[in-house]
Tab-separated table of C-alpha atoms in Angstrom:
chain	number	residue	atom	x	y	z
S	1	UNK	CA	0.000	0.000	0.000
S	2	UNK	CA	1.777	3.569	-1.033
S	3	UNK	CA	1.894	6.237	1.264
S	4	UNK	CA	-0.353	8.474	0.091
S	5	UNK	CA	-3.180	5.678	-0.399
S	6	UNK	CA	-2.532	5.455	3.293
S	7	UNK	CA	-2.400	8.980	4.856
S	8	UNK	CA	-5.466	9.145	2.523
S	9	UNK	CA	-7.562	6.662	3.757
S	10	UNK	CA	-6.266	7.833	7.747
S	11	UNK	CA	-7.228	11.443	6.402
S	12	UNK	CA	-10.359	10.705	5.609
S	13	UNK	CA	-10.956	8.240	8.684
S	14	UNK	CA	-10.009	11.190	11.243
S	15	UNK	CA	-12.293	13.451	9.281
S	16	UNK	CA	-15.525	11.380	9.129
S	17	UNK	CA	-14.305	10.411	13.296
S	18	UNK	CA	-14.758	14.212	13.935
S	19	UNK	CA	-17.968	14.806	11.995
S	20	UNK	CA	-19.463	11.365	13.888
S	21	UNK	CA	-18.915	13.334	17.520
S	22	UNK	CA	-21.087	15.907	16.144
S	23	UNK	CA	-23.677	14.124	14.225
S	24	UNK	CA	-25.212	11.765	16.221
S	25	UNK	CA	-26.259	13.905	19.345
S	26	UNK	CA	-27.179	16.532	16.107
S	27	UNK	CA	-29.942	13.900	15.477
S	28	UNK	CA	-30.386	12.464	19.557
S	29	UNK	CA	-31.063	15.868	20.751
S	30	UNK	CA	-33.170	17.034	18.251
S	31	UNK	CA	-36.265	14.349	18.760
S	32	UNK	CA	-36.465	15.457	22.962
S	33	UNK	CA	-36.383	19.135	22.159
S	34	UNK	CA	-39.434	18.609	19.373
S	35	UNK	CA	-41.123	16.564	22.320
S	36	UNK	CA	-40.397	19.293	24.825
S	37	UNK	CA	-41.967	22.010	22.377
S	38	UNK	CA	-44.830	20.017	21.617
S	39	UNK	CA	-45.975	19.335	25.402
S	40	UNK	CA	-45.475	22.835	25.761
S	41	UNK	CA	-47.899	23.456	23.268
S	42	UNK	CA	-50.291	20.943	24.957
S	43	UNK	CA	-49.856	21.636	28.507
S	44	UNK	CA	-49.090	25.320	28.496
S	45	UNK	CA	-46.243	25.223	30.971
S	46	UNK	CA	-43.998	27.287	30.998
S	47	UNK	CA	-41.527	24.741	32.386
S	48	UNK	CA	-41.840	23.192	29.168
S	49	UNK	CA	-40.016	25.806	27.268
S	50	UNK	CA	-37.774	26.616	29.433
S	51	UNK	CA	-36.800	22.710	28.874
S	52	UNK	CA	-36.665	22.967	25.016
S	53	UNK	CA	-34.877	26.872	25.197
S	54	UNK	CA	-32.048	25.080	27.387
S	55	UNK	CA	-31.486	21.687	25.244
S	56	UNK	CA	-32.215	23.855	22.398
S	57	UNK	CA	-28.965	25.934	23.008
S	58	UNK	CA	-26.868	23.246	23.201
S	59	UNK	CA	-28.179	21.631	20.302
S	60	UNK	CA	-27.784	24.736	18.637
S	61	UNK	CA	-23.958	24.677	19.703
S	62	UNK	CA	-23.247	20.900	18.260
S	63	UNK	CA	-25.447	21.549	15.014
S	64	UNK	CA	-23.164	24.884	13.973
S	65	UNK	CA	-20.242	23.523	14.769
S	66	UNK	CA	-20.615	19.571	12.906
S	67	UNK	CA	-22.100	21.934	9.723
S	68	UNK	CA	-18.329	22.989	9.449
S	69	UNK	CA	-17.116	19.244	10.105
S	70	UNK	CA	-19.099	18.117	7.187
S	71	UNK	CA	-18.249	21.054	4.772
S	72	UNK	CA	-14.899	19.952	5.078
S	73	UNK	CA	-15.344	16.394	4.540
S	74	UNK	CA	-17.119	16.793	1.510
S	75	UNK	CA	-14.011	18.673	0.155
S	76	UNK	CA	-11.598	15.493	0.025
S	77	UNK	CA	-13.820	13.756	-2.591
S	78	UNK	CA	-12.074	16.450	-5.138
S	79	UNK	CA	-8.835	16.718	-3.333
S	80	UNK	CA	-7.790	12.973	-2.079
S	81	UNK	CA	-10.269	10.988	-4.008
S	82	UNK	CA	-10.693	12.364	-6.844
S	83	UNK	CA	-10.461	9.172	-9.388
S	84	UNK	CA	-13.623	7.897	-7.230
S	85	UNK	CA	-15.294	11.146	-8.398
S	86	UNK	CA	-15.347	10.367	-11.438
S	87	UNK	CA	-15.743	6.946	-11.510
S	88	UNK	CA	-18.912	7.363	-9.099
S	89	UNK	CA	-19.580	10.990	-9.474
S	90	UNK	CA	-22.508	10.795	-11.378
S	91	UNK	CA	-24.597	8.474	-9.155
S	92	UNK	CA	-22.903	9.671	-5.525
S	93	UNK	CA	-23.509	13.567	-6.568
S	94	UNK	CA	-27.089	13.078	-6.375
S	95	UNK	CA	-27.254	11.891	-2.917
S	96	UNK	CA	-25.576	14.768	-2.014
S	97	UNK	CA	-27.063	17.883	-3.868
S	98	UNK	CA	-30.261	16.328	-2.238
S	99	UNK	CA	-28.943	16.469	0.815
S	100	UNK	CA	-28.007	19.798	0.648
S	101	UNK	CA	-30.543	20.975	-1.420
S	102	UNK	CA	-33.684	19.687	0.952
S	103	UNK	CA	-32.596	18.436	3.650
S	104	UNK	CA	-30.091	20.901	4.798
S	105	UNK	CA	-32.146	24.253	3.938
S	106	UNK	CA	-35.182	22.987	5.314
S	107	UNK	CA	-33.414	22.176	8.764
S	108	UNK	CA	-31.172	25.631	8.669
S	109	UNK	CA	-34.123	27.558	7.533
S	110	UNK	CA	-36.546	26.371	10.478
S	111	UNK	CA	-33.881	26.296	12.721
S	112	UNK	CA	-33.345	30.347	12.219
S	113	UNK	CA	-37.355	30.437	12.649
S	114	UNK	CA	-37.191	28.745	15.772
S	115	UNK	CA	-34.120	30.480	17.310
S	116	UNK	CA	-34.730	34.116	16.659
S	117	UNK	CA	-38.670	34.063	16.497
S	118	UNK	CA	-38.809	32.927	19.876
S	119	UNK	CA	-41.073	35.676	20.935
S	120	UNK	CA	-42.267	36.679	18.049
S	121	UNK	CA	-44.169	33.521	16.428
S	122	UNK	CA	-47.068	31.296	18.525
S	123	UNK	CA	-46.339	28.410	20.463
S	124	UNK	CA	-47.533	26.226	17.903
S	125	UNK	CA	-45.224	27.439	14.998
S	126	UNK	CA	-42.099	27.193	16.789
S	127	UNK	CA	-42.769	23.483	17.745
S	128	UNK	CA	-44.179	22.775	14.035
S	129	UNK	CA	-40.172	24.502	13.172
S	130	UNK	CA	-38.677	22.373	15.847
S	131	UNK	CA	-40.259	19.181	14.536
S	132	UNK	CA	-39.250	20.721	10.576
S	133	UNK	CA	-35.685	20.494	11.918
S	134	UNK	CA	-35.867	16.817	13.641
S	135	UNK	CA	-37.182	15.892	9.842
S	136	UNK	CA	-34.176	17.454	8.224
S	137	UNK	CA	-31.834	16.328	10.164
S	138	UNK	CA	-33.410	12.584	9.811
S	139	UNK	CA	-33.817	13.333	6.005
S	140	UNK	CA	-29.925	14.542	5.729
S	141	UNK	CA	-28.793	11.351	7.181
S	142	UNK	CA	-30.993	9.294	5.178
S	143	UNK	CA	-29.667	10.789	1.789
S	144	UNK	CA	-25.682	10.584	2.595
S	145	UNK	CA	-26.500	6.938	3.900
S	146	UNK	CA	-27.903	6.350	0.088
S	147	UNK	CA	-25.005	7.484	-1.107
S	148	UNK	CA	-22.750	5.280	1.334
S	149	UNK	CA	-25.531	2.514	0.399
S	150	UNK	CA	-24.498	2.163	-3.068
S	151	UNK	CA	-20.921	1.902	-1.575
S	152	UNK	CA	-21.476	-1.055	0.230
S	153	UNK	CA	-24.577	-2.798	-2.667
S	154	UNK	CA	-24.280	-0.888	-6.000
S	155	UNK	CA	-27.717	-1.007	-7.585
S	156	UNK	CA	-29.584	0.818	-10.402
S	157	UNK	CA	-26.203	1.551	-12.799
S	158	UNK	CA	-24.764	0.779	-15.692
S	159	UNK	CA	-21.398	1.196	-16.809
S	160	UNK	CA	-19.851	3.195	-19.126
S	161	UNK	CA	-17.017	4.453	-20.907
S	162	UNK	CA	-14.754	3.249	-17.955
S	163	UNK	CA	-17.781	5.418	-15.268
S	164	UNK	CA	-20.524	4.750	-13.626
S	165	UNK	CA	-23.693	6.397	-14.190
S	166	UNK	CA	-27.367	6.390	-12.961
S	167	UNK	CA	-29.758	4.251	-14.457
S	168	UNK	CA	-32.808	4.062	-11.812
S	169	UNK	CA	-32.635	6.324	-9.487
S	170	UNK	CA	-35.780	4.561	-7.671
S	171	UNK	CA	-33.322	1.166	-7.196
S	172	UNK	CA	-30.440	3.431	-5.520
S	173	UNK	CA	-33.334	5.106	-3.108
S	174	UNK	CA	-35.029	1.529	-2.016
S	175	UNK	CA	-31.724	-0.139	-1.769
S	176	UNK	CA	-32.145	-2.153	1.192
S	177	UNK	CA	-28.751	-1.960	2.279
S	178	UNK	CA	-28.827	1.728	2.534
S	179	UNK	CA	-32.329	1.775	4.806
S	180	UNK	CA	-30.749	-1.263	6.674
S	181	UNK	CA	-27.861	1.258	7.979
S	182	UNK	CA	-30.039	4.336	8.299
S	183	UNK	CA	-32.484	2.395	10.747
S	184	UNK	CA	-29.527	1.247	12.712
S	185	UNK	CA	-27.715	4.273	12.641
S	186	UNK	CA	-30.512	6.736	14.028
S	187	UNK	CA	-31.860	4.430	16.851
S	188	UNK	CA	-28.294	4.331	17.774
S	189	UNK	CA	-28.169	8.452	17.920
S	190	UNK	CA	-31.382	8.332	19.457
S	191	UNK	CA	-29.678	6.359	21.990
S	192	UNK	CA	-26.540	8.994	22.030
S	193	UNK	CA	-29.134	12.077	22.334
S	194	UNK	CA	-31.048	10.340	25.191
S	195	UNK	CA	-27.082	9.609	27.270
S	196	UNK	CA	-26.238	13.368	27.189
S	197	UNK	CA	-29.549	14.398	28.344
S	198	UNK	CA	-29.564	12.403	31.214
S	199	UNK	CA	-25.550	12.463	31.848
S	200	UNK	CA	-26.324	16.691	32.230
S	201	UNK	CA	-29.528	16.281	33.881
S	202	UNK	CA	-28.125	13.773	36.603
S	203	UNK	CA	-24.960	16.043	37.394
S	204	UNK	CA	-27.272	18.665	38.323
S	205	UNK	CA	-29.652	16.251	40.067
S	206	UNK	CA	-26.434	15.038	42.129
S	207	UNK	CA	-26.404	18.553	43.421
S	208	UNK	CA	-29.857	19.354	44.134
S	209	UNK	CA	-30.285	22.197	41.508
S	210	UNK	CA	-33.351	22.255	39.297
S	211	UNK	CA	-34.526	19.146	40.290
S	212	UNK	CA	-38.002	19.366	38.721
S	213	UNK	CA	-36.506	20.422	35.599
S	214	UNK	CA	-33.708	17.548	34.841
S	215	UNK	CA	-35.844	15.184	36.996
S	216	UNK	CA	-38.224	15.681	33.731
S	217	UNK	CA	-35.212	16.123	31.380
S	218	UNK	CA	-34.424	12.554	32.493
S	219	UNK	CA	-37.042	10.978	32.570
S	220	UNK	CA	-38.011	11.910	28.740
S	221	UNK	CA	-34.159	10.922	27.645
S	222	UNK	CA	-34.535	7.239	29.986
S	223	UNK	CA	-38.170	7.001	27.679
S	224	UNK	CA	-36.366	7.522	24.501
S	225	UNK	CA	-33.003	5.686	25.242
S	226	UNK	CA	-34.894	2.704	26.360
S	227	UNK	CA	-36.838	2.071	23.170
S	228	UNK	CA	-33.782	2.892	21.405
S	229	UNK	CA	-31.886	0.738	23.161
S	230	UNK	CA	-34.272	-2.149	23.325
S	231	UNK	CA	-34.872	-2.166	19.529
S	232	UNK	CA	-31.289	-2.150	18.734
S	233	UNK	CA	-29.862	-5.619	19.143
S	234	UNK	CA	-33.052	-6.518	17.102
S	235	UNK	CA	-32.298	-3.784	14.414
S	236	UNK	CA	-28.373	-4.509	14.528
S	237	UNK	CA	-29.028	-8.384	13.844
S	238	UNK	CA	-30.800	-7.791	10.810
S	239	UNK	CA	-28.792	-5.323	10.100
S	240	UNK	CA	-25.059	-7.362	10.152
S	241	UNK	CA	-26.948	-10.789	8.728
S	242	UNK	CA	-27.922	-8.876	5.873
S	243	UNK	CA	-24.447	-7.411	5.127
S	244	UNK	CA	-22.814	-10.337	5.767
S	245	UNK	CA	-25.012	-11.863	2.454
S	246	UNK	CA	-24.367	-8.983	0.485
S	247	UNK	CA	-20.502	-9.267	1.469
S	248	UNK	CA	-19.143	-12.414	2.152
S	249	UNK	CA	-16.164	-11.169	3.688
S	250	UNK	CA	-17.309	-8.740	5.922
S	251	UNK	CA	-19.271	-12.133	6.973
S	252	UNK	CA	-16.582	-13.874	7.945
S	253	UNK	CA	-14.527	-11.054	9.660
S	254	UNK	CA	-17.821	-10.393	12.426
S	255	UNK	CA	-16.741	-13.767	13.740
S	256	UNK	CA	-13.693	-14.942	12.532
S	257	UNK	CA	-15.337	-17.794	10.029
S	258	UNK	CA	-12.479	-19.616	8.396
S	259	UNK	CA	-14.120	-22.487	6.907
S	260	UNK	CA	-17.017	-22.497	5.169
S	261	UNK	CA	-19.704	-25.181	6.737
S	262	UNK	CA	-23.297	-25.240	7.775
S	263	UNK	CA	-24.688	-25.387	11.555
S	264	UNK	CA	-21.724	-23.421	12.361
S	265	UNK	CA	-21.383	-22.635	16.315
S	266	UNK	CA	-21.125	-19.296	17.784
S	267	UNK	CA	-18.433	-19.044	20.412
S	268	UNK	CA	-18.817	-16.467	22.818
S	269	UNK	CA	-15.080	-16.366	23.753
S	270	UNK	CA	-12.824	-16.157	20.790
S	271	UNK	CA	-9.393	-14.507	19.831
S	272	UNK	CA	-8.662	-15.110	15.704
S	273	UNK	CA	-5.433	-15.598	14.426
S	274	UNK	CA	-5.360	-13.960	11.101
S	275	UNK	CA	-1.646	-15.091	10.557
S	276	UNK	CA	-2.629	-19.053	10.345
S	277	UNK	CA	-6.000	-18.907	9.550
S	278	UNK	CA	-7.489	-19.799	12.547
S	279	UNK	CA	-9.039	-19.290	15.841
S	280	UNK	CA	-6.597	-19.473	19.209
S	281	UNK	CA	-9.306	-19.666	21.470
S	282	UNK	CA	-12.924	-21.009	20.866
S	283	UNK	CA	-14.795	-20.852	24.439
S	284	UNK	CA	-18.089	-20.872	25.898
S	285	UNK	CA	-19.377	-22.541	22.117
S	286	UNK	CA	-22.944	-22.587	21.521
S	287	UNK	CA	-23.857	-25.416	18.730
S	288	UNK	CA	-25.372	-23.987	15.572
S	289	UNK	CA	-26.162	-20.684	16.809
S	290	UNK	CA	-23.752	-18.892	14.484
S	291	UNK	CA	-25.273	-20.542	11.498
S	292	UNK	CA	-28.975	-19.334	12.917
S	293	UNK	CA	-27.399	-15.244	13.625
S	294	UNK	CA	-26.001	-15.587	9.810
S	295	UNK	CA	-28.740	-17.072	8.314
S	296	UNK	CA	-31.911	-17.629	10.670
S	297	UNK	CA	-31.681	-21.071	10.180
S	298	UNK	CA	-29.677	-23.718	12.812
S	299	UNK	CA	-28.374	-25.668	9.629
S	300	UNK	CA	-28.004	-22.634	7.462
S	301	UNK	CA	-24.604	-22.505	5.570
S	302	UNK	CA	-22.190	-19.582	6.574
S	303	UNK	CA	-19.589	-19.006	3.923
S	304	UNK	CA	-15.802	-18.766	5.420
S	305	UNK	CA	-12.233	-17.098	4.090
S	306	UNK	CA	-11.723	-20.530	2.470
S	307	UNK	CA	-14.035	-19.122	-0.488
S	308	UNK	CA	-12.356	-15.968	-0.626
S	309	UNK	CA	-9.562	-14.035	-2.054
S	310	UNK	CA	-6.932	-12.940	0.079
S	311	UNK	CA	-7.170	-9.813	-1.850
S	312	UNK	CA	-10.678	-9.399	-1.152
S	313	UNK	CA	-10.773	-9.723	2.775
S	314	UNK	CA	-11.008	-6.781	5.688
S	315	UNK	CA	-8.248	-6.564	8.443
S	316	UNK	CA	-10.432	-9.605	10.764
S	317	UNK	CA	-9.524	-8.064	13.529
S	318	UNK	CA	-10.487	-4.643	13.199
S	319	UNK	CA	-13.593	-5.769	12.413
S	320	UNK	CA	-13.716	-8.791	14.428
S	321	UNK	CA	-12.687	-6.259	17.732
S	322	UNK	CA	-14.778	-3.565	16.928
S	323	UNK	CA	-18.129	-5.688	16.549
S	324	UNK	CA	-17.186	-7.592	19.373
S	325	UNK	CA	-17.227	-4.160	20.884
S	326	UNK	CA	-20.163	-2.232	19.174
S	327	UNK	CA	-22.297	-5.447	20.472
S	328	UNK	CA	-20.882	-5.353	24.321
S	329	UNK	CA	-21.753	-1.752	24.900
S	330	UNK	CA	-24.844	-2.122	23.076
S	331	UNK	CA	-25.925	-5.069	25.620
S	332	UNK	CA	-24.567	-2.449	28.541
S	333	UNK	CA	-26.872	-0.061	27.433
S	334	UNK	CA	-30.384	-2.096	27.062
S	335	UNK	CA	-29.321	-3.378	31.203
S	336	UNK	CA	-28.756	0.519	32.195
S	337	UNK	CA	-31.686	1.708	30.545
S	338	UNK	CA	-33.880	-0.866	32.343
S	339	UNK	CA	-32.405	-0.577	35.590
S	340	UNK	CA	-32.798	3.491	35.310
S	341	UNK	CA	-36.443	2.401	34.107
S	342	UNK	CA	-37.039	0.182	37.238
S	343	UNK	CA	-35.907	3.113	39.569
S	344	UNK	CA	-37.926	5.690	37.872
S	345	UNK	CA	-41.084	3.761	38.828
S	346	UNK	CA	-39.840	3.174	42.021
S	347	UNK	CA	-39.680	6.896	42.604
S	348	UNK	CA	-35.445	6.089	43.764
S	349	UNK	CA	-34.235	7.521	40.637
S	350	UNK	CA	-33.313	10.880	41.850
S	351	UNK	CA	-31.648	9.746	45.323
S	352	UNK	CA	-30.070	6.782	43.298
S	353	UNK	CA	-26.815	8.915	43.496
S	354	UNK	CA	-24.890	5.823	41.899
S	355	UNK	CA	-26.852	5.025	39.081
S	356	UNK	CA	-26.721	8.801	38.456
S	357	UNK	CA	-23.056	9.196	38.306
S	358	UNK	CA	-22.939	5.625	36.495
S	359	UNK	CA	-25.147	7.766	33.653
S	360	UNK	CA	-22.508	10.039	33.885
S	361	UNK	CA	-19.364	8.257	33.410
S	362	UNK	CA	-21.150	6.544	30.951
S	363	UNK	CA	-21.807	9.287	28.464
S	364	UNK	CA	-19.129	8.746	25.670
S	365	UNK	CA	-19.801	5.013	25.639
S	366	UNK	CA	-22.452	5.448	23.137
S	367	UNK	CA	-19.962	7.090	20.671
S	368	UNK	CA	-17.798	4.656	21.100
S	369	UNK	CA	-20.418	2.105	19.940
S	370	UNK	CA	-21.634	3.984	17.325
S	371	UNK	CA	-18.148	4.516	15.684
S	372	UNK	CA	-17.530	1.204	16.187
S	373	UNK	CA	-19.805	0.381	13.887
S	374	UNK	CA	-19.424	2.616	11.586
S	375	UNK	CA	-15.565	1.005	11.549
S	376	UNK	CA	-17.096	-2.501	10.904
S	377	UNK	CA	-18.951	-1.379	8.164
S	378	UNK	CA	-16.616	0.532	6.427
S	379	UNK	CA	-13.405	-1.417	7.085
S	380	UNK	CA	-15.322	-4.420	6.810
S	381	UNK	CA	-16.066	-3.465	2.964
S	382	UNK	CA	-11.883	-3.064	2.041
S	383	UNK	CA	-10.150	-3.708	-0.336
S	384	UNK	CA	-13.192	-1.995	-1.916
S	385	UNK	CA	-14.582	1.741	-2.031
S	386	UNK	CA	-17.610	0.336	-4.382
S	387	UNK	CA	-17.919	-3.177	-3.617
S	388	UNK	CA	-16.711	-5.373	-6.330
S	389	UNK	CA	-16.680	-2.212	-8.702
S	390	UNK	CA	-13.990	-0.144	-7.873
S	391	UNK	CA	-10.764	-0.716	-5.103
S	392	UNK	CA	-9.560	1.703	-2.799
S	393	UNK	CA	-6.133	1.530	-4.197
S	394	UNK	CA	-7.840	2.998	-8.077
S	395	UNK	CA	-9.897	5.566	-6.014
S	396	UNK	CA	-7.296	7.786	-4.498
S	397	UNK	CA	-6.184	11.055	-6.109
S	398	UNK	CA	-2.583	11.484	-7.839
S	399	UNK	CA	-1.409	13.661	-5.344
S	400	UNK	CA	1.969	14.070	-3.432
S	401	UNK	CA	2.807	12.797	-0.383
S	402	UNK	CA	3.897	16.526	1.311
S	403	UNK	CA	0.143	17.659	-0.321
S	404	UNK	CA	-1.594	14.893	1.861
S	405	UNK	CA	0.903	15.077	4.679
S	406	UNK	CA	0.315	18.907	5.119
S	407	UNK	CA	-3.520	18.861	4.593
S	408	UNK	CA	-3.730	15.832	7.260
S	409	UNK	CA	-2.029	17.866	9.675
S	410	UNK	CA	-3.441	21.002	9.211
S	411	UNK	CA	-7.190	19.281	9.230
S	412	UNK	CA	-6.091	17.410	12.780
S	413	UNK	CA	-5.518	20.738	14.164
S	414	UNK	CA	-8.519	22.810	12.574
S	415	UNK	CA	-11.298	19.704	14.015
S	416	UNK	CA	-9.124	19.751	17.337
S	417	UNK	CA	-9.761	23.472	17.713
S	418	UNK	CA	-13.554	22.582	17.089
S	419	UNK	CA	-13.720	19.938	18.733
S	420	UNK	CA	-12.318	21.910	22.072
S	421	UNK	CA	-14.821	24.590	21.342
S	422	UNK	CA	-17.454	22.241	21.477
S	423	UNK	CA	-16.689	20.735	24.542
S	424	UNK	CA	-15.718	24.073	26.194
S	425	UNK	CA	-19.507	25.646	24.951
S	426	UNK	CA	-21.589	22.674	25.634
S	427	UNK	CA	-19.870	21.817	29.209
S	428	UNK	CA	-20.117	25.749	30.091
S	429	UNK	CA	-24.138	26.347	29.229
S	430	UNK	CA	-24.350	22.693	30.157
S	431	UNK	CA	-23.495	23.495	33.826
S	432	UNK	CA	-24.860	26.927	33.798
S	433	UNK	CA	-27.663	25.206	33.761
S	434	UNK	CA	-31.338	26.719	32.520
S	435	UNK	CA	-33.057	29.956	33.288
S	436	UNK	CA	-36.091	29.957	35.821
S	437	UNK	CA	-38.596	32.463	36.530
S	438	UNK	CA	-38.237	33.460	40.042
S	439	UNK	CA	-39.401	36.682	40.319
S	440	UNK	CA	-41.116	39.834	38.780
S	441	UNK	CA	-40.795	43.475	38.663
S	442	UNK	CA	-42.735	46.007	37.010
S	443	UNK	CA	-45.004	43.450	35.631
S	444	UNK	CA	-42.192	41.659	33.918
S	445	UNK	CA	-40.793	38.390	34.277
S	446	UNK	CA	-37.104	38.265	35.550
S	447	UNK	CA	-34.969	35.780	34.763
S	448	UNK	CA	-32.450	34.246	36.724
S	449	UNK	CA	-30.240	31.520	36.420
């Protein structure tokens, strides 16, 4: 592998890690504050608002600042990848400039409403802009996940003159591979959104400030995380069998499958060995259970790196590790939300000072997960960039090594800068905490923090 295929795939692997931190809680957040709007609009409290005003700022602090992430990401399809362009440029373009086009104005646009016509549009317009925005951001995702679809099951193209181009547009929108990731993908920010409300909301409830507020903050996040995170082993099964027809070797790199054979057992305790082809340690083995997670059946035949290519298989245990991983945390998660669940109807939830810092310490766990996945599915497609169209290795741009070595380092310092913005904006409003009506003066409401 050259150099600069390899600073080039690392570039682009640090940028689309950075844009991930932003994105998920971007479409987390967004569903509680449209709830928190709307139950204003039902209930007429004013506690109500002052939930969605407060979530809404730091929403508003991740959404600006991922906008830039992804601006810049788009960028290295021209500037490190630019043979993919225009091998796929005709189909992945469209995607995009839908993306942008729809999805992006119609959550920036409504966003703006909702921000600055706080006082100056009814009750029920700002939470029909709030919800506008939840549906852009939803409809964003959807649209780049199309593209990435197509990536991972090309559909509805033909080829030619040494290009790809669109033949049926309606094929690349249904392709079930694409809607198999974006169903995945948003439960699992749904599940990101619902750990930073309740990681902020139980810091403050460990002190005693606000309770009614983040004592309601909570228990809407522990509502939404728990459906999330109840549906998503289901979701994340289908999800994995079905990729692992579609791509053989991505397959056999979830768990380690050497040789090919039917009723194949699932091990819960294994460590691959790449080297010779074979698993170290097989423990804790559960007969024909592998066979049934591959292909719903106990006898069903699972197809192993005996059938394929050396040339054509992932790094096993990147992908091997990191599913391993996605699946452990993702287990973590359905017992936490339950347990929070059982102590909410128990009434112990707010004097349950170590489940509440557990929520806390627990808050980046859910990234972790989610970009472990996001590593199994797109490591787990190499040596390809279009599977079984076009290899990484013919997708890279004919650059220079100092060209990729200085934008790589100059991009790790411009999302570190953001990133530390970020943190240093959402931590400081975070623990400011929200503004209550305490008293009034002259007829007006004051408002305190």
């Amino acid at each position: 592998m050259s150099d600069v295929l390899l600073l080039s795939r690392f570039q682009f692997a640090i940028t689309v890690f950075y844009h991930f931190l932003f994105v998920p809680l971007t479409i987390g957040l967004i569903v509680l504050i449209a709830w928190m709007e709307t139950q204003h609009v039902r209930t007429k409290n004013p506690l109500y608002r002052q939930m969605a005003d407060f979530w809404g700022k730091l929403f508003a602090i991740n959404f600006v600042l991922g906008v830039v992430t992804g601006i810049t990401m788009e960028f290295q399809f021209g500037t490190n990848w630019s043979e993919y362009s225009k091998y796929m440029g005709d189909i992945f373009g469209s995607p995009l400039a839908i993306e942008a086009l729809v999805a992006f104005f119609l959550e920036s646009t409504f966003m703006g409403i909702w921000l600055f016509g706080k006082d100056k549009i009814s009750p029920k317009l700002r939470a029909f802009s709030i919800w506008m925005v939840a549906l852009g951001t939803n409809i964003s995702a959807l649209w780049i996940i199309t593209a990435n679809g197509f990536m991972q099951n090309p559909v509805g193209y033909i080829e030619r003159n040494g290009r790809i181009e669109l033949q049926n547009f309606w094929e690349v929108v249904t392709n079930p591979y694409a809607w198999h990731m974006f169903v995945h993908t948003v439960v699992s920010c749904y599940i990101v959104g619902a750990f930073f409300v309740m990681a902020v909301s139980a810091w403050h409830l460990l002190r005693k400030q606000h309770v009614e507020f983040f004592e309601k903050s909570f228990k809407y996040a522990l509502i939404l995380g728990l459906i999330a995170a109840t549906a998503t082993p289901f979701i994340g099964h289908k999800s994995a069998s079905f990729a692992a027809k579609m791509q053989p070797a991505k397959g056999a790199a979830l768990e380690a499958v050497w040789e090919t054979k039917e009723s194949l057992p699932f091990h819960i305790i294994q460590i691959p060995d790449p080297e010779n082809e074979r698993n170290i340690v097989e423990f804790l083995t559960i007969p024909k259970l592998g066979s049934y997670f591959y292909t719903h059946s106990f006898d069903g035949k699972v197809v192993g790196f005996d059938q394929i290519p050396k040339d054509e298989r992932p790094n096993v245990n990147i992908v091997f590790y990191s599913f391993r991983l996605m699946v452990a945390l993702g287990l973590y998660f359905v017992a936490l939300f339950w347990y929070g669940f059982y102590l909410y109807r128990k009434n112990k939830l707010v004097e349950s000072r170590r489940f509440l810092k557990l929520v806390m310490y627990s808050v980046l766990l859910p990234y972790v997960a989610i970009n472990a996945g996001w590593v199994v599915a797109e490591v787990g497609r190499q040596p390809w960039t279009v599977y079984g169209l076009m290899r990484t290795a013919e997708a890279v741009s004919p650059i220079s090594l100092s060209q990729i070595v200085f934008s790589l380092v100059s991009l790790v310092l411009f999302y570190t800068i953001l990133l530390i913005a970020d943190v240093y904006l959402m931590l400081k409003y975070a623990k400011k905490g929200p503004y209550t009506s305490t008293a009034t003066k002259g007829g007006e409401i004051q408002h305190v923090s």
